[in-house]
Short mmCIF file of C-alpha atoms and ligand atoms in Angstrom, two decimals:
data_model
loop_
_atom_site.label_atom_id
_atom_site.label_comp_id
_atom_site.label_asym_id
_atom_site.label_seq_id
_atom_site.Cartn_x
_atom_site.Cartn_y
_atom_site.Cartn_z
CA MET W 1 -37.95 -49.94 63.96
CA ALA W 2 -34.67 -47.94 63.76
CA LYS W 3 -36.39 -45.76 61.16
CA SER W 4 -39.29 -45.01 63.51
CA LEU W 5 -36.86 -44.11 66.29
CA MET W 6 -34.89 -41.88 63.92
CA GLU W 7 -38.09 -40.09 63.00
CA VAL W 8 -38.53 -39.21 66.66
CA VAL W 9 -35.01 -38.16 67.70
CA GLY W 10 -33.18 -37.61 64.41
CA GLU W 11 -30.74 -39.93 62.69
CA ASP W 12 -27.72 -38.69 64.66
CA HIS W 13 -29.29 -39.65 67.94
CA VAL W 14 -29.94 -43.30 67.24
CA VAL W 15 -26.53 -44.80 67.89
CA ILE W 16 -26.06 -48.24 66.42
CA ASP W 17 -22.30 -48.24 65.98
CA PRO W 18 -21.28 -50.96 68.49
CA ASP W 19 -18.03 -49.17 69.39
CA VAL W 20 -19.88 -46.00 70.41
CA ALA W 21 -22.73 -47.90 72.07
CA ALA W 22 -20.29 -50.01 74.11
CA SER W 23 -19.56 -47.26 76.66
CA TYR W 24 -23.27 -47.19 77.55
CA GLY W 25 -23.17 -50.92 78.25
CA ILE W 26 -20.87 -50.94 81.29
CA ASP W 27 -21.67 -49.26 84.57
CA TRP W 28 -19.39 -47.65 87.14
CA SER W 29 -19.06 -50.91 89.08
CA ARG W 30 -17.49 -52.51 85.96
CA ARG W 31 -19.06 -55.75 87.17
CA TYR W 32 -22.21 -55.37 85.09
CA THR W 33 -22.03 -55.17 81.34
CA GLY W 34 -24.34 -55.70 78.40
CA THR W 35 -24.64 -54.90 74.73
CA PRO W 36 -27.35 -52.38 73.88
CA SER W 37 -29.03 -52.98 70.53
CA ALA W 38 -28.96 -49.19 70.11
CA VAL W 39 -28.63 -46.03 72.16
CA ILE W 40 -31.40 -43.48 71.73
CA ARG W 41 -30.69 -39.90 72.76
CA PRO W 42 -33.86 -37.81 72.92
CA ALA W 43 -33.69 -34.03 73.40
CA ASP W 44 -36.84 -33.36 75.41
CA THR W 45 -39.88 -34.87 77.11
CA ALA W 46 -41.91 -35.03 73.89
CA GLN W 47 -39.16 -37.06 72.24
CA VAL W 48 -38.96 -39.38 75.26
CA ALA W 49 -42.70 -39.95 74.90
CA GLY W 50 -42.19 -40.55 71.16
CA VAL W 51 -39.44 -43.10 71.80
CA LEU W 52 -41.56 -44.96 74.34
CA ALA W 53 -44.46 -45.00 71.89
CA VAL W 54 -42.22 -46.75 69.35
CA CYS W 55 -41.00 -49.16 72.03
CA ARG W 56 -44.60 -49.95 72.93
CA ASP W 57 -45.54 -50.52 69.28
CA PHE W 58 -42.61 -52.84 68.62
CA SER W 59 -42.48 -54.37 72.15
CA LEU W 60 -38.92 -53.17 72.66
CA ALA W 61 -37.44 -53.27 76.13
CA VAL W 62 -35.63 -50.12 77.15
CA VAL W 63 -33.18 -49.20 79.92
CA PRO W 64 -33.25 -45.52 80.91
CA GLN W 65 -29.75 -44.21 81.63
CA GLY W 66 -28.34 -41.00 83.11
CA GLY W 67 -24.64 -40.52 83.86
CA ASN W 68 -24.11 -44.29 84.07
CA THR W 69 -22.58 -44.05 87.54
CA GLY W 70 -24.81 -46.79 89.00
CA LEU W 71 -23.21 -49.62 90.95
CA VAL W 72 -25.85 -52.38 90.81
CA GLY W 73 -26.22 -52.95 87.06
CA GLY W 74 -29.52 -51.06 87.00
CA GLY W 75 -28.67 -48.84 84.02
CA VAL W 76 -27.07 -51.28 81.59
CA PRO W 77 -28.77 -53.83 79.35
CA VAL W 78 -28.94 -57.53 80.13
CA ASP W 79 -30.49 -58.80 76.97
CA GLY W 80 -29.94 -56.32 74.14
CA GLU W 81 -32.38 -53.74 75.53
CA LEU W 82 -32.26 -50.26 74.02
CA ILE W 83 -30.53 -47.63 76.10
CA LEU W 84 -32.57 -44.47 76.49
CA SER W 85 -29.93 -41.90 77.37
CA LEU W 86 -31.36 -38.83 79.09
CA ARG W 87 -28.14 -36.84 79.06
CA ARG W 88 -29.34 -34.33 76.47
CA LEU W 89 -32.15 -33.18 78.78
CA SER W 90 -29.66 -31.09 80.68
CA SER W 91 -31.33 -27.71 81.08
CA ILE W 92 -31.90 -26.11 84.46
CA THR W 93 -34.86 -23.75 84.44
CA ASP W 94 -37.29 -21.81 86.64
CA VAL W 95 -34.70 -21.03 89.28
CA ASP W 96 -36.61 -19.47 92.16
CA GLN W 97 -34.17 -17.53 94.31
CA ALA W 98 -36.76 -16.43 96.84
CA GLY W 99 -38.32 -19.86 97.26
CA GLY W 100 -35.09 -21.87 96.94
CA GLN W 101 -36.11 -24.25 94.17
CA LEU W 102 -35.20 -25.07 90.60
CA THR W 103 -36.28 -27.41 87.85
CA ALA W 104 -33.55 -29.76 86.68
CA GLY W 105 -33.70 -31.66 83.41
CA ALA W 106 -33.08 -35.37 83.94
CA GLY W 107 -29.69 -35.13 82.26
CA SER W 108 -28.29 -32.24 84.30
CA THR W 109 -25.46 -33.38 86.50
CA ILE W 110 -25.46 -33.00 90.28
CA ALA W 111 -22.50 -30.62 89.87
CA ASP W 112 -24.62 -28.50 87.48
CA VAL W 113 -27.50 -28.45 89.96
CA CYS W 114 -25.09 -27.40 92.74
CA SER W 115 -23.65 -24.59 90.59
CA ALA W 116 -27.10 -23.32 89.61
CA ALA W 117 -28.10 -23.35 93.29
CA ALA W 118 -24.90 -21.56 94.36
CA ALA W 119 -25.44 -18.90 91.71
CA VAL W 120 -28.54 -17.76 93.60
CA GLY W 121 -27.16 -18.18 97.12
CA TRP W 122 -28.47 -21.69 97.83
CA SER W 123 -27.04 -25.18 97.94
CA TYR W 124 -28.32 -28.64 96.92
CA GLY W 125 -28.80 -31.28 99.61
CA ILE W 126 -27.28 -34.16 97.63
CA ASP W 127 -23.56 -34.51 97.16
CA LEU W 128 -21.68 -37.61 96.06
CA ALA W 129 -18.27 -38.53 94.70
CA SER W 130 -19.69 -39.01 91.18
CA ARG W 131 -21.19 -35.48 91.18
CA ASP W 132 -19.64 -34.53 87.82
CA SER W 133 -21.32 -37.40 85.95
CA ALA W 134 -24.31 -38.51 88.05
CA THR W 135 -27.50 -36.88 86.80
CA ALA W 136 -30.65 -35.54 88.42
CA GLY W 137 -32.71 -38.22 86.66
CA GLY W 138 -30.39 -41.07 87.60
CA THR W 139 -30.20 -40.00 91.23
CA ILE W 140 -34.00 -39.83 91.36
CA ALA W 141 -34.39 -43.25 89.72
CA THR W 142 -32.09 -44.73 92.37
CA ASN W 143 -33.08 -42.42 95.25
CA ALA W 144 -29.36 -41.76 95.62
CA GLY W 145 -28.02 -40.96 99.07
CA GLY W 146 -24.43 -39.78 99.27
CA LEU W 147 -22.50 -37.74 101.75
CA ARG W 148 -25.16 -35.51 103.32
CA VAL W 149 -28.14 -37.80 103.95
CA LEU W 150 -27.61 -37.37 107.67
CA ARG W 151 -28.52 -33.69 107.34
CA TYR W 152 -30.84 -33.38 104.34
CA GLY W 153 -32.17 -36.89 103.65
CA PRO W 154 -31.83 -38.89 100.41
CA THR W 155 -32.84 -37.68 96.95
CA ARG W 156 -36.52 -38.41 97.63
CA SER W 157 -36.46 -35.69 100.30
CA GLN W 158 -35.26 -33.09 97.77
CA VAL W 159 -37.84 -33.80 95.07
CA MET W 160 -40.95 -31.60 95.15
CA GLY W 161 -42.41 -33.03 91.95
CA VAL W 162 -41.48 -34.62 88.65
CA GLU W 163 -42.29 -34.73 85.00
CA ALA W 164 -42.17 -38.27 83.67
CA VAL W 165 -43.31 -40.46 80.82
CA LEU W 166 -44.84 -43.60 82.27
CA GLY W 167 -44.74 -47.05 80.76
CA THR W 168 -48.40 -46.54 79.83
CA GLY W 169 -47.23 -43.84 77.43
CA VAL W 170 -48.84 -41.11 79.54
CA THR W 171 -46.84 -37.99 80.44
CA VAL W 172 -47.39 -36.65 83.95
CA SER W 173 -46.06 -33.29 85.10
CA HIS W 174 -46.29 -31.82 88.59
CA LEU W 175 -43.60 -29.17 88.89
CA ALA W 176 -45.23 -26.35 90.86
CA GLY W 177 -43.05 -27.13 93.86
CA LEU W 178 -45.56 -26.26 96.57
CA THR W 179 -44.15 -27.06 99.99
CA LYS W 180 -47.50 -28.33 101.19
CA ASP W 181 -49.45 -30.23 98.58
CA ASN W 182 -51.56 -33.10 99.88
CA THR W 183 -53.47 -33.72 96.69
CA GLY W 184 -53.42 -37.46 96.40
CA TYR W 185 -50.77 -40.06 95.63
CA ASP W 186 -47.13 -39.02 95.74
CA LEU W 187 -46.10 -40.04 92.23
CA ALA W 188 -42.74 -38.31 92.56
CA GLY W 189 -42.04 -40.26 95.74
CA LEU W 190 -43.02 -43.48 93.97
CA LEU W 191 -40.74 -42.80 91.01
CA CYS W 192 -37.82 -42.06 93.36
CA GLY W 193 -36.04 -45.38 93.72
CA SER W 194 -38.15 -47.10 91.05
CA GLU W 195 -35.00 -47.68 88.94
CA GLY W 196 -36.65 -46.82 85.64
CA THR W 197 -39.16 -49.65 85.95
CA LEU W 198 -42.32 -47.51 86.08
CA GLY W 199 -41.58 -44.39 84.09
CA VAL W 200 -38.83 -42.21 82.71
CA VAL W 201 -38.28 -39.06 84.74
CA THR W 202 -37.55 -36.19 82.37
CA ALA W 203 -37.39 -33.26 84.84
CA ALA W 204 -37.75 -32.61 88.55
CA ARG W 205 -38.59 -29.70 90.80
CA LEU W 206 -35.88 -29.74 93.46
CA ARG W 207 -35.82 -28.00 96.79
CA LEU W 208 -32.58 -26.24 97.69
CA VAL W 209 -31.04 -25.87 101.13
CA PRO W 210 -29.39 -22.82 102.70
CA GLU W 211 -25.69 -22.37 102.07
CA SER W 212 -23.50 -23.14 105.06
CA PRO W 213 -20.29 -21.23 104.37
CA GLU W 214 -18.43 -22.08 107.59
CA ARG W 215 -17.06 -25.56 107.11
CA VAL W 216 -15.03 -27.67 109.51
CA VAL W 217 -13.70 -31.06 108.45
CA ALA W 218 -12.00 -33.29 110.99
CA LEU W 219 -10.32 -36.62 110.43
CA LEU W 220 -10.28 -38.62 113.65
CA ALA W 221 -8.23 -41.75 114.33
CA PHE W 222 -9.58 -44.62 116.46
CA SER W 223 -8.20 -47.85 117.86
CA SER W 224 -11.35 -49.94 117.79
CA VAL W 225 -14.61 -50.31 115.90
CA THR W 226 -16.52 -50.00 119.16
CA ALA W 227 -14.85 -46.68 119.95
CA ALA W 228 -15.52 -45.28 116.45
CA VAL W 229 -19.15 -46.39 116.34
CA SER W 230 -19.83 -45.11 119.89
CA ALA W 231 -18.27 -41.78 118.93
CA SER W 232 -20.46 -41.69 115.78
CA LEU W 233 -23.58 -42.12 117.87
CA GLU W 234 -22.44 -39.44 120.28
CA PHE W 235 -21.59 -37.04 117.42
CA ARG W 236 -25.00 -37.50 115.79
CA ARG W 237 -26.56 -36.29 119.01
CA THR W 238 -24.11 -33.59 120.04
CA VAL W 239 -22.25 -32.08 117.08
CA PRO W 240 -24.06 -28.94 115.88
CA ASP W 241 -24.66 -28.57 112.13
CA LEU W 242 -23.21 -32.00 111.43
CA ARG W 243 -23.32 -32.68 107.67
CA SER W 244 -21.29 -35.84 107.13
CA LEU W 245 -20.00 -38.68 109.27
CA GLU W 246 -17.92 -41.17 107.31
CA LEU W 247 -15.85 -44.20 108.20
CA PHE W 248 -12.89 -45.97 106.64
CA PHE W 249 -10.13 -48.35 107.67
CA ASP W 250 -6.37 -48.18 107.44
CA ASP W 251 -6.12 -50.67 104.56
CA GLY W 252 -8.39 -48.43 102.44
CA LEU W 253 -6.49 -45.31 103.47
CA ALA W 254 -3.15 -46.93 102.62
CA LEU W 255 -4.49 -47.98 99.22
CA VAL W 256 -5.85 -44.49 98.45
CA CYS W 257 -2.51 -42.90 99.46
CA ASP W 258 -0.61 -45.41 97.38
CA VAL W 259 -2.74 -45.17 94.25
CA PHE W 260 -3.05 -41.38 94.24
CA GLY W 261 0.32 -40.48 95.75
CA LEU W 262 -1.25 -38.72 98.75
CA PRO W 263 0.61 -38.14 102.02
CA ARG W 264 -0.58 -40.13 105.04
CA PRO W 265 -2.67 -37.85 107.27
CA PHE W 266 -0.96 -38.89 110.53
CA PRO W 267 2.63 -39.81 111.42
CA LYS W 268 1.47 -43.32 112.33
CA ALA W 269 -1.29 -45.67 111.19
CA TYR W 270 -4.44 -46.30 113.25
CA PRO W 271 -6.93 -49.12 112.70
CA LEU W 272 -9.78 -46.88 111.53
CA TYR W 273 -10.89 -43.32 110.97
CA LEU W 274 -13.97 -41.13 111.06
CA LEU W 275 -14.34 -38.10 108.87
CA VAL W 276 -16.66 -35.50 110.36
CA GLU W 277 -17.95 -32.44 108.52
CA MET W 278 -19.83 -29.56 110.10
CA ALA W 279 -21.28 -26.87 107.87
CA SER W 280 -22.78 -23.81 109.47
CA GLN W 281 -23.41 -20.08 109.38
CA ILE W 282 -20.86 -19.66 112.16
CA ASP W 283 -17.50 -21.14 113.06
CA ARG W 284 -18.13 -24.41 114.91
CA LEU W 285 -14.51 -25.41 115.46
CA PRO W 286 -14.44 -24.57 119.20
CA GLU W 287 -17.51 -26.75 119.85
CA LEU W 288 -16.11 -29.63 117.81
CA SER W 289 -12.80 -29.46 119.67
CA GLU W 290 -14.62 -29.66 122.98
CA ILE W 291 -16.74 -32.61 121.87
CA ILE W 292 -13.73 -34.51 120.54
CA GLU W 293 -11.89 -33.87 123.80
CA SER W 294 -14.80 -35.10 125.87
CA THR W 295 -15.20 -38.41 123.98
CA GLY W 296 -11.76 -39.42 125.25
CA ALA W 297 -11.54 -42.13 122.55
CA VAL W 298 -9.93 -40.20 119.71
CA ASP W 299 -6.28 -41.14 119.19
CA ASP W 300 -5.34 -38.37 116.75
CA VAL W 301 -7.03 -35.51 114.92
CA ALA W 302 -6.44 -33.53 111.71
CA VAL W 303 -8.67 -30.50 111.26
CA ALA W 304 -9.29 -28.22 108.29
CA THR W 305 -11.43 -25.14 107.81
CA ASP W 306 -10.27 -23.74 104.45
CA THR W 307 -11.64 -25.27 101.26
CA ALA W 308 -8.37 -26.68 99.96
CA ARG W 309 -7.53 -28.52 103.18
CA CYS W 310 -11.12 -29.66 103.73
CA ASP W 311 -11.15 -31.12 100.22
CA GLY W 312 -7.74 -32.65 100.92
CA LEU W 313 -9.09 -34.57 103.93
CA TRP W 314 -12.18 -35.63 101.97
CA GLN W 315 -9.95 -37.23 99.31
CA TYR W 316 -9.00 -39.98 101.74
CA ARG W 317 -12.65 -41.05 101.87
CA GLU W 318 -13.98 -40.09 98.47
CA ARG W 319 -11.28 -41.82 96.47
CA HIS W 320 -11.90 -45.28 97.92
CA THR W 321 -14.06 -46.38 94.99
CA GLU W 322 -11.47 -45.46 92.36
CA ALA W 323 -8.61 -46.88 94.43
CA ILE W 324 -10.35 -50.25 94.95
CA ASN W 325 -11.02 -50.44 91.21
CA THR W 326 -7.26 -50.61 90.68
CA VAL W 327 -7.15 -53.86 92.70
CA GLY W 328 -9.83 -55.61 90.66
CA THR W 329 -13.51 -55.54 89.81
CA PRO W 330 -15.19 -55.44 93.21
CA HIS W 331 -18.41 -56.98 94.40
CA LYS W 332 -20.21 -54.01 95.96
CA LEU W 333 -22.51 -54.70 98.86
CA ASP W 334 -24.04 -51.45 100.00
CA VAL W 335 -25.90 -52.17 103.22
CA THR W 336 -27.42 -50.50 106.29
CA LEU W 337 -27.35 -51.97 109.77
CA PRO W 338 -29.34 -51.01 112.79
CA TRP W 339 -27.13 -49.12 115.25
CA SER W 340 -27.36 -51.95 117.72
CA HIS W 341 -25.66 -54.36 115.28
CA LEU W 342 -23.27 -52.07 113.45
CA VAL W 343 -20.18 -52.98 115.47
CA GLU W 344 -20.97 -56.70 115.24
CA PHE W 345 -21.45 -56.46 111.47
CA ILE W 346 -18.25 -54.53 110.84
CA GLU W 347 -16.24 -56.94 112.97
CA THR W 348 -17.86 -60.09 111.56
CA VAL W 349 -18.19 -59.41 107.86
CA PRO W 350 -14.52 -59.88 106.84
CA ASN W 351 -14.60 -63.40 108.35
CA VAL W 352 -17.89 -64.19 106.67
CA VAL W 353 -16.38 -63.14 103.34
CA ARG W 354 -13.22 -65.16 103.94
CA THR W 355 -15.26 -68.24 104.79
CA ALA W 356 -17.29 -67.81 101.60
CA ASN W 357 -14.17 -67.32 99.48
CA PRO W 358 -10.64 -67.66 100.93
CA HIS W 359 -9.19 -65.62 98.02
CA ALA W 360 -11.39 -62.61 98.73
CA THR W 361 -10.25 -59.31 100.23
CA THR W 362 -12.78 -57.14 102.07
CA TRP W 363 -12.67 -53.34 102.03
CA LEU W 364 -15.02 -51.49 104.36
CA PHE W 365 -15.98 -47.84 104.27
CA GLY W 366 -19.15 -45.82 104.28
CA HIS W 367 -21.52 -43.40 105.84
CA THR W 368 -21.51 -44.32 109.54
CA GLY W 369 -23.82 -41.41 110.24
CA ASP W 370 -26.51 -43.41 108.42
CA GLY W 371 -25.44 -46.88 109.59
CA ASN W 372 -24.48 -47.46 105.93
CA VAL W 373 -21.45 -49.64 105.19
CA HIS W 374 -20.02 -50.16 101.70
CA VAL W 375 -18.66 -53.69 101.73
CA ASN W 376 -16.37 -54.00 98.71
CA VAL W 377 -14.92 -57.42 97.97
CA THR W 378 -12.09 -58.01 95.51
CA GLY W 379 -10.51 -61.24 94.35
CA VAL W 380 -13.84 -62.87 93.46
CA GLU W 381 -15.09 -63.62 89.93
CA PRO W 382 -17.82 -61.15 88.86
CA ASP W 383 -20.50 -63.85 88.51
CA ASP W 384 -19.63 -65.78 91.67
CA LEU W 385 -22.56 -64.99 93.98
CA ASN W 386 -21.41 -66.92 97.03
CA VAL W 387 -19.86 -63.94 98.83
CA ASP W 388 -22.89 -61.75 98.04
CA GLU W 389 -25.23 -64.40 99.40
CA HIS W 390 -23.26 -64.77 102.65
CA VAL W 391 -22.95 -61.03 103.29
CA MET W 392 -26.61 -60.35 102.56
CA THR W 393 -27.67 -63.25 104.76
CA LEU W 394 -25.67 -61.74 107.61
CA VAL W 395 -27.23 -58.31 106.97
CA ALA W 396 -30.73 -59.78 107.02
CA GLN W 397 -30.02 -61.78 110.18
CA LEU W 398 -28.93 -58.58 111.91
CA GLY W 399 -32.06 -56.69 110.83
CA GLY W 400 -30.37 -54.52 108.18
CA SER W 401 -31.16 -53.53 104.60
CA ILE W 402 -29.44 -55.20 101.63
CA SER W 403 -29.48 -51.89 99.76
CA ALA W 404 -28.84 -48.67 101.62
CA GLU W 405 -28.44 -46.22 98.75
CA HIS W 406 -27.41 -47.88 95.48
CA GLY W 407 -30.66 -49.71 94.75
CA ILE W 408 -31.49 -53.30 93.82
CA GLY W 409 -30.69 -53.28 90.10
CA ARG W 410 -29.51 -56.63 88.82
CA ALA W 411 -27.13 -57.10 91.72
CA LYS W 412 -29.56 -57.63 94.59
CA ARG W 413 -32.58 -58.87 92.67
CA PRO W 414 -32.37 -62.47 93.93
CA TRP W 415 -32.34 -61.27 97.56
CA LEU W 416 -35.13 -58.68 97.57
CA HIS W 417 -37.18 -61.11 99.66
CA PHE W 418 -34.64 -60.74 102.49
CA ASN W 419 -36.13 -57.30 103.13
CA ARG W 420 -39.54 -57.35 101.45
CA SER W 421 -42.44 -59.67 102.27
CA LYS W 422 -44.41 -61.69 99.69
CA GLU W 423 -47.22 -59.19 100.10
CA GLU W 424 -44.94 -56.22 99.47
CA ILE W 425 -43.42 -57.82 96.37
CA ALA W 426 -46.91 -58.64 95.08
CA THR W 427 -47.85 -54.99 95.61
CA PHE W 428 -44.71 -53.90 93.74
CA ARG W 429 -45.78 -56.13 90.84
CA ALA W 430 -49.28 -54.65 90.85
CA ILE W 431 -47.80 -51.13 90.64
CA LYS W 432 -45.46 -52.24 87.86
CA ASN W 433 -48.36 -53.77 85.90
CA ALA W 434 -50.43 -50.61 86.29
CA LEU W 435 -47.73 -48.17 85.18
CA ASP W 436 -45.85 -50.36 82.69
CA PRO W 437 -48.43 -52.90 81.50
CA LEU W 438 -46.32 -54.08 78.56
CA GLY W 439 -43.25 -54.56 80.76
CA ILE W 440 -40.95 -52.58 78.46
CA LEU W 441 -39.26 -50.46 81.11
CA ASN W 442 -36.04 -51.86 82.57
CA PRO W 443 -37.51 -55.37 82.76
CA ASN W 444 -34.42 -57.08 84.18
CA VAL W 445 -33.97 -55.18 87.43
CA LEU W 446 -35.45 -54.77 90.88
CA LEU W 447 -38.35 -57.25 90.89
CA PRO W 448 -37.32 -60.89 91.33
CA VAL W 449 -37.68 -63.27 88.42
CA HIS W 450 -41.03 -65.06 88.95
C1 2HG F 1 -19.57 -43.77 98.10
O1 2HG F 1 -20.12 -43.62 99.20
C2 2HG F 1 -20.37 -44.36 96.99
O2 2HG F 1 -18.42 -43.39 97.89
C3 2HG F 1 -19.67 -45.55 96.32
O3 2HG F 1 -21.64 -44.72 97.41
C4 2HG F 1 -19.50 -46.71 97.23
O4 2HG F 1 -17.90 -47.71 95.78
C5 2HG F 1 -18.73 -47.91 96.65
O5 2HG F 1 -18.96 -49.03 97.10
ZN1 ZN F 2 -22.03 -44.19 99.45
#
């Protein structure tokens, strides 16, 4: 079997040395690990098809992997599956300056896509803290969200078409990038968020968005969750060219400042903070100042318009993940709440966690503009599911989604039925059987165990 794989990708690209393979077996959450039987590193779509042909012949299960920045165990093996690393498919081609599109190889990073877009006067709609490692393919497989969903939508909204090798062994390619193209089923849309269970995306036609050179970033301090959430709702309606609307609490801020040696943004601490970014063709600071003034609920403000200071304010939010990792391996519960229950959820969830596990510490932050809260819980053993169960039960009771932007992976698999009916799950299985009839593609994620 190794010989057949070597014939496809070359000897150097079948990694069996356990020390080298180990780094592919732990994801960014650090909670999910596994030992790949080998790591296969194809160079192009034809080689991906060749690898999957071998996997089909030998009934080998395979986990497609991009930058390995997933947080739900969706890109690491459970049971000795092969890792199919797409990182070598990193070319960016067919950049269309006039039309604002490009074709990204699955292994190109989000930072590479952004640079290629900027080089022709455009920008990419997806941005996330893991931009230097997260790949186009991985973000498509998970339908990644990130910091600008509010303005441009999730990854699915950026993808005009894909090239992919399906579990059937068939290669499909639809990369013309026509804005209007109602010619049947939306395979690209289906593969977005399919977590490598239906096919392996090898390239994607991505739409770009206009550059917005005038940036204003404001960090706003609040005294209560109600005040911050009400302001968020107001800002979504009134702030022009709003691009991000993020929330974090003082315990997270204090940790970030401590771990990274950053100065506190305000002379005193406040219970919670919103970070607001506007990005425009014109200076929007005067309008933002007026809106902040008129809310009457903002206790303090720090504003930046130059890149260095904007990035400085962003650090307080973006570095939460890394900072929390220094406390312990967190349970990550990435959830969305309906607006009407967001305040209740944020205020209730720490008690729910404490009741489930008195040793647990809850860290809350996220993308309030999308109703998306990242509940991180430290002080709990990685395989203790009690806290997860309690938080997801609360989310479901309040009409929310148990996965806002990270996917189902291994982490949420037992609770998919909280959000999806029997009929929907049966339809998912029918799609899986049609596109991956041998069940070789990422068999241990997303769909519940029978
Ligand atoms: C973010 O918004 C990422 O920073 C990671 O989605 C969230 O670490 C997390 O829980
Ligand atoms: Zn996020």
